[in-house]
C-alpha cells in the first residue's frame, strides 16, 4: 500500500483540487449560516440541502483530482460518496418538510400552508 505524498501532486492538480475543496467547504459553510440565521423550519431546510449537495460535490471532485494526479491512476471512490450525498440529502429533507407540513396542518398551526387539494373539489 502506498502512502500519499503531497510533493508528487502536479501543480495544476494541486491548484485545481484545492480550489474545488475550498469552494465546496465554502458552500457548506454558507449552508450552515443559513441553517442558523433563517427563522422558520421550512426556510431552514432549504439552505443545508443546497449547500450539502453542491459542497460535497465540490469537495469530492477536488479530492478525486488530487488523488488521481498523485497516484497516476483514476481514483473514483469519491464519485460514490458524491452520488449518495447528492441523492439522499434532498430526499431526506423533502420527507422532513412533508412530515412537518402534515403535523402543522393536523394541529391547525397558523404558519402552515393551506392544502391545495381543497381547491380542486
mmCIF file of N, CA and C in Angstrom, residues 35 41-53 85 87-101:
data_model
loop_
_atom_site.group_PDB
_atom_site.id
_atom_site.type_symbol
_atom_site.label_atom_id
_atom_site.label_comp_id
_atom_site.label_asym_id
_atom_site.label_seq_id
_atom_site.Cartn_x
_atom_site.Cartn_y
_atom_site.Cartn_z
ATOM 1 N N UNK A 35 -28.695 27.776 7.948
ATOM 2 C CA UNK A 35 -29.401 26.950 8.930
ATOM 3 C C UNK A 35 -29.569 27.685 10.247
ATOM 4 N N UNK A 41 -38.782 26.690 10.193
ATOM 5 C CA UNK A 41 -38.279 25.359 9.840
ATOM 6 C C UNK A 41 -38.240 25.180 8.329
ATOM 7 N N UNK A 42 -39.266 25.671 7.640
ATOM 8 C CA UNK A 42 -39.352 25.488 6.197
ATOM 9 C C UNK A 42 -38.251 26.251 5.465
ATOM 10 N N UNK A 43 -37.845 27.391 5.982
ATOM 11 C CA UNK A 43 -36.723 28.123 5.402
ATOM 12 C C UNK A 43 -35.406 27.421 5.733
ATOM 13 N N UNK A 44 -35.312 26.874 6.912
ATOM 14 C CA UNK A 44 -34.060 26.242 7.349
ATOM 15 C C UNK A 44 -33.712 24.976 6.591
ATOM 16 N N UNK A 45 -34.687 24.256 6.084
ATOM 17 C CA UNK A 45 -34.357 23.013 5.390
ATOM 18 C C UNK A 45 -33.860 23.261 3.973
ATOM 19 N N UNK A 46 -34.046 24.463 3.449
ATOM 20 C CA UNK A 46 -33.626 24.740 2.075
ATOM 21 C C UNK A 46 -32.116 24.978 1.960
ATOM 22 N N UNK A 47 -31.568 25.796 2.830
ATOM 23 C CA UNK A 47 -30.147 26.161 2.736
ATOM 24 C C UNK A 47 -29.204 24.962 2.902
ATOM 25 N N UNK A 48 -29.381 24.107 3.899
ATOM 26 C CA UNK A 48 -28.454 22.970 4.027
ATOM 27 C C UNK A 48 -28.569 21.965 2.885
ATOM 28 N N UNK A 49 -29.739 21.857 2.277
ATOM 29 C CA UNK A 49 -29.891 20.917 1.165
ATOM 30 C C UNK A 49 -28.999 21.318 0.003
ATOM 31 N N UNK A 50 -29.080 22.565 -0.386
ATOM 32 C CA UNK A 50 -28.253 23.035 -1.497
ATOM 33 C C UNK A 50 -26.774 23.014 -1.131
ATOM 34 N N UNK A 51 -26.467 23.461 0.068
ATOM 35 C CA UNK A 51 -25.067 23.535 0.480
ATOM 36 C C UNK A 51 -24.441 22.157 0.597
ATOM 37 N N UNK A 52 -25.165 21.210 1.131
ATOM 38 C CA UNK A 52 -24.613 19.872 1.283
ATOM 39 C C UNK A 52 -24.401 19.218 -0.074
ATOM 40 N N UNK A 53 -25.366 19.350 -0.958
ATOM 41 C CA UNK A 53 -25.242 18.725 -2.277
ATOM 42 C C UNK A 53 -24.096 19.329 -3.074
ATOM 43 N N UNK A 85 -24.550 11.338 -1.368
ATOM 44 C CA UNK A 85 -24.900 12.589 -0.681
ATOM 45 C C UNK A 85 -25.860 13.409 -1.531
ATOM 46 N N UNK A 87 -27.960 12.405 -3.795
ATOM 47 C CA UNK A 87 -29.276 11.784 -3.930
ATOM 48 C C UNK A 87 -30.021 11.750 -2.600
ATOM 49 N N UNK A 88 -29.339 11.415 -1.521
ATOM 50 C CA UNK A 88 -30.060 11.198 -0.263
ATOM 51 C C UNK A 88 -30.400 12.475 0.494
ATOM 52 N N UNK A 89 -29.583 13.502 0.416
ATOM 53 C CA UNK A 89 -29.855 14.716 1.193
ATOM 54 C C UNK A 89 -31.149 15.401 0.771
ATOM 55 N N UNK A 90 -31.385 15.682 -0.514
ATOM 56 C CA UNK A 90 -32.650 16.327 -0.871
ATOM 57 C C UNK A 90 -33.868 15.466 -0.555
ATOM 58 N N UNK A 91 -33.755 14.171 -0.755
ATOM 59 C CA UNK A 91 -34.892 13.292 -0.467
ATOM 60 C C UNK A 91 -35.200 13.291 1.022
ATOM 61 N N UNK A 92 -34.165 13.218 1.860
ATOM 62 C CA UNK A 92 -34.363 13.220 3.303
ATOM 63 C C UNK A 92 -35.011 14.521 3.771
ATOM 64 N N UNK A 93 -34.505 15.641 3.287
ATOM 65 C CA UNK A 93 -35.067 16.915 3.730
ATOM 66 C C UNK A 93 -36.453 17.160 3.147
ATOM 67 N N UNK A 94 -36.757 16.605 1.976
ATOM 68 C CA UNK A 94 -38.109 16.699 1.438
ATOM 69 C C UNK A 94 -39.086 15.929 2.333
ATOM 70 N N UNK A 95 -38.656 14.749 2.790
ATOM 71 C CA UNK A 95 -39.520 13.972 3.681
ATOM 72 C C UNK A 95 -39.711 14.672 5.025
ATOM 73 N N UNK A 96 -38.643 15.290 5.544
ATOM 74 C CA UNK A 96 -38.783 16.063 6.778
ATOM 75 C C UNK A 96 -39.740 17.224 6.591
ATOM 76 N N UNK A 97 -39.659 17.911 5.467
ATOM 77 C CA UNK A 97 -40.556 19.023 5.182
ATOM 78 C C UNK A 97 -41.998 18.572 5.079
ATOM 79 N N UNK A 98 -42.217 17.454 4.419
ATOM 80 C CA UNK A 98 -43.591 16.939 4.300
ATOM 81 C C UNK A 98 -44.146 16.501 5.649
ATOM 82 N N UNK A 99 -43.315 15.883 6.470
ATOM 83 C CA UNK A 99 -43.774 15.475 7.797
ATOM 84 C C UNK A 99 -44.117 16.693 8.650
ATOM 85 N N UNK A 100 -43.297 17.743 8.572
ATOM 86 C CA UNK A 100 -43.574 18.961 9.335
ATOM 87 C C UNK A 100 -44.846 19.636 8.826
ATOM 88 N N UNK A 101 -45.038 19.649 7.504
ATOM 89 C CA UNK A 101 -46.249 20.252 6.938
ATOM 90 C C UNK A 101 -47.488 19.473 7.355
#
